[in-house]
Amino acid sequence: MRLSVKSALVALFALLALVSLGQGLAGLQSLNVIQDKVADLTNSKLPSVDVVRQMQTVIADGRVRSYRYLIAETERDRASALKQLGEINQHLQQLLNRYEPLITSSEERKLTDGFRVRSAANAEIWTRIVAFVEQARHDDGRELFQSESRTNYEASVSLLSEIAAINRRGAESAAHAAQLADANARMLTWLTLGIAAFVAAGAMA
């Protein structure tokens, strides 16, 4: 049984409408994925990488300032170094507070908490170093700086490196997911155009 021209056209345009609807829904889904991933990059991953980079710089600067305190030859120089260290520690706490709302995984939380523990340990060690220096026990202060303080500093650097790696991987994953969603949307668009061309050709036959 052959379909009439009218029936064939109705069937073809119904098919086109169905495909267009499917493409539209799939396109919306792809756009939502892109929007979510871009938001994740903008609001979490990229800011996280920046804050962690700043923390890495701050603790390295703190290590240098600590050494300058130990080798200072005058009370004035020591007082200046202590003031700078206080400002560095305050800046580090501000950065940690900025980082808190950016944490998105349990692994990241565990590493950040570990870094906070190391920061507290560093403050306790530094209190002992300052006490040695004030008692004119400079060799003891330097020995503690090169042993326990150094070990704690290296552990802190390692934790921040792991946190930075997590955020870099997250940023790369979000960017890849957005690119994949964009590619899928483009493919569906071309598929819809192909079907539309097929329907148009069928209508003119």
Coordinates of C-alpha atoms in Angstrom, one line a residue:
M1 CA 0.0 0.0 0.0
R2 CA 1.5 3.3 -1.1
L3 CA 1.2 6.3 1.0
S4 CA -0.4 9.4 -0.6
V5 CA 1.8 12.4 -1.1
K6 CA 0.1 14.2 1.8
S7 CA 0.6 11.2 4.1
A8 CA 4.2 11.0 3.1
L9 CA 4.8 14.7 3.8
V10 CA 3.0 14.5 7.1
A11 CA 5.2 11.5 8.1
L12 CA 8.4 13.2 7.0
F13 CA 7.7 16.4 8.8
A14 CA 6.6 14.5 11.9
L15 CA 10.0 12.7 11.8
L16 CA 11.7 16.1 11.4
A17 CA 9.8 17.5 14.3
L18 CA 10.6 14.5 16.5
V19 CA 14.3 14.7 15.6
S20 CA 14.4 18.5 16.2
L21 CA 12.7 18.0 19.6
G22 CA 15.3 15.3 20.5
Q23 CA 18.1 17.5 19.3
G24 CA 16.8 20.5 21.3
L25 CA 16.5 18.5 24.5
A26 CA 20.0 17.0 24.0
G27 CA 21.4 20.4 23.2
L28 CA 19.9 21.8 26.4
Q29 CA 21.5 19.0 28.4
S30 CA 24.8 19.7 26.7
L31 CA 24.6 23.4 27.5
N32 CA 23.8 22.6 31.1
V33 CA 26.8 20.4 31.3
I34 CA 29.0 23.1 29.8
Q35 CA 27.5 25.7 32.1
D36 CA 28.1 23.5 35.2
K37 CA 31.7 22.7 34.2
V38 CA 32.5 26.3 33.4
A39 CA 31.1 27.4 36.8
D40 CA 33.2 24.7 38.5
L41 CA 36.3 26.0 36.7
T42 CA 35.5 29.7 37.4
N43 CA 34.2 29.3 41.0
S44 CA 36.3 26.5 42.4
K45 CA 39.1 24.9 40.5
L46 CA 40.9 28.0 39.1
P47 CA 40.6 30.0 42.3
S48 CA 41.8 27.0 44.3
V49 CA 44.9 26.7 42.1
D50 CA 45.6 30.4 42.6
V51 CA 45.1 30.4 46.4
V52 CA 47.3 27.2 46.8
R53 CA 50.0 28.9 44.7
Q54 CA 49.9 31.9 47.0
M55 CA 50.2 29.7 50.1
Q56 CA 53.2 27.9 48.6
T57 CA 54.9 31.3 48.1
V58 CA 54.0 32.5 51.6
I59 CA 55.4 29.5 53.4
A60 CA 58.6 29.6 51.3
D61 CA 58.9 33.3 52.2
G62 CA 58.3 32.5 55.8
R63 CA 61.2 30.0 55.8
V64 CA 63.5 32.6 54.4
R65 CA 62.4 35.2 56.9
S66 CA 62.9 32.7 59.7
Y67 CA 66.4 32.1 58.7
R68 CA 67.1 35.8 58.6
Y69 CA 65.8 36.1 62.1
L70 CA 68.3 33.4 63.2
I71 CA 71.3 35.1 61.6
A72 CA 70.3 38.6 62.6
E73 CA 73.1 40.3 64.6
T74 CA 71.1 43.0 66.3
E75 CA 67.9 43.2 68.3
R76 CA 66.5 45.7 65.8
D77 CA 67.0 43.2 62.9
R78 CA 65.5 40.4 64.9
A79 CA 62.5 42.5 65.8
S80 CA 62.0 43.5 62.2
A81 CA 62.2 39.8 61.1
L82 CA 59.7 38.8 63.8
K83 CA 57.3 41.5 62.6
Q84 CA 57.5 40.3 59.0
L85 CA 57.0 36.7 60.2
G86 CA 53.8 37.8 62.0
E87 CA 52.5 39.4 58.9
I88 CA 53.3 36.3 56.8
N89 CA 51.5 34.0 59.3
Q90 CA 48.5 36.3 59.2
H91 CA 48.5 36.3 55.4
L92 CA 48.7 32.5 55.5
Q93 CA 45.6 32.3 57.8
Q94 CA 43.7 34.6 55.5
L95 CA 44.6 32.4 52.5
L96 CA 43.4 29.3 54.4
N97 CA 40.1 31.0 55.2
R98 CA 39.7 31.9 51.5
Y99 CA 40.4 28.3 50.5
E100 CA 37.9 26.7 52.9
P101 CA 34.8 27.3 50.8
L102 CA 36.6 26.1 47.7
I103 CA 37.1 22.6 49.0
T104 CA 35.1 20.1 46.9
S105 CA 36.3 16.6 47.9
S106 CA 37.0 14.5 51.0
E107 CA 40.6 14.0 49.8
E108 CA 41.1 17.7 49.5
R109 CA 39.6 18.2 52.9
K110 CA 41.9 15.6 54.5
L111 CA 45.0 17.3 52.9
T112 CA 43.9 20.8 53.9
D113 CA 43.3 19.6 57.5
G114 CA 46.7 18.0 57.4
F115 CA 48.3 21.3 56.3
R116 CA 46.5 23.1 59.1
V117 CA 48.0 20.6 61.6
R118 CA 51.4 21.3 60.1
S119 CA 50.9 25.0 60.4
A120 CA 50.0 24.7 64.0
A121 CA 53.1 22.5 64.6
N122 CA 55.3 25.1 62.9
A123 CA 54.0 27.8 65.2
E124 CA 54.8 25.7 68.2
I125 CA 58.3 24.9 66.9
W126 CA 58.9 28.5 66.1
T127 CA 57.9 29.5 69.7
R128 CA 60.7 27.2 71.0
I129 CA 63.2 28.6 68.5
V130 CA 62.5 32.2 69.6
A131 CA 62.8 31.2 73.2
F132 CA 66.3 29.7 72.5
V133 CA 67.4 32.9 70.7
E134 CA 66.1 35.1 73.6
Q135 CA 68.1 32.9 76.0
A136 CA 71.2 33.4 73.8
R137 CA 71.1 29.7 72.9
H138 CA 71.6 30.4 69.2
D139 CA 73.1 27.1 68.3
D140 CA 70.1 25.3 69.8
G141 CA 67.8 27.5 67.8
R142 CA 69.6 26.9 64.6
E143 CA 69.7 23.1 65.3
L144 CA 65.9 23.0 65.8
F145 CA 65.4 25.1 62.7
Q146 CA 67.5 22.6 60.6
S147 CA 65.9 19.5 62.1
E148 CA 62.3 19.5 63.3
S149 CA 61.3 22.8 61.7
R150 CA 62.8 21.7 58.4
T151 CA 61.0 18.4 58.5
N152 CA 57.7 20.1 59.2
Y153 CA 58.3 22.6 56.4
E154 CA 59.0 20.0 53.9
A155 CA 55.8 18.1 54.9
S156 CA 53.8 21.3 54.5
V157 CA 55.3 21.8 51.0
S158 CA 54.4 18.2 50.1
L159 CA 50.8 18.7 51.3
L160 CA 50.3 21.9 49.3
S161 CA 51.8 20.2 46.2
E162 CA 49.2 17.4 46.5
I163 CA 46.4 19.9 47.0
A164 CA 47.5 21.8 43.9
A165 CA 47.7 18.5 41.9
I166 CA 44.1 17.7 42.9
N167 CA 42.8 21.0 41.7
R168 CA 44.8 20.9 38.4
R169 CA 43.4 17.5 37.7
G170 CA 39.9 18.8 38.5
A171 CA 40.4 21.8 36.2
E172 CA 41.5 19.5 33.4
S173 CA 38.6 17.1 33.9
A174 CA 36.1 20.0 33.9
A175 CA 37.6 21.4 30.8
H176 CA 37.5 18.0 29.0
A177 CA 33.9 17.4 30.0
A178 CA 32.9 20.9 28.7
Q179 CA 34.7 20.2 25.4
L180 CA 33.0 16.8 25.1
A181 CA 29.6 18.3 25.7
D182 CA 30.2 20.9 23.1
A183 CA 31.3 18.3 20.6
N184 CA 28.2 16.2 21.2
A185 CA 26.0 19.3 20.8
R186 CA 27.7 20.1 17.4
M187 CA 27.3 16.5 16.3
L188 CA 23.6 16.5 17.1
T189 CA 23.2 19.7 15.2
W190 CA 24.8 18.3 12.1
L191 CA 22.7 15.2 12.4
T192 CA 19.5 17.2 12.6
L193 CA 20.6 19.2 9.6
G194 CA 21.3 16.0 7.7
I195 CA 17.8 14.6 8.5
A196 CA 16.2 17.9 7.6
A197 CA 17.9 17.8 4.2
F198 CA 16.7 14.2 3.8
V199 CA 13.2 15.2 4.6
A200 CA 13.3 18.2 2.3
A201 CA 14.6 16.0 -0.5
G202 CA 11.9 13.5 0.1
A203 CA 9.2 16.2 0.0
M204 CA 10.5 17.4 -3.3
A205 CA 10.6 13.9 -4.9

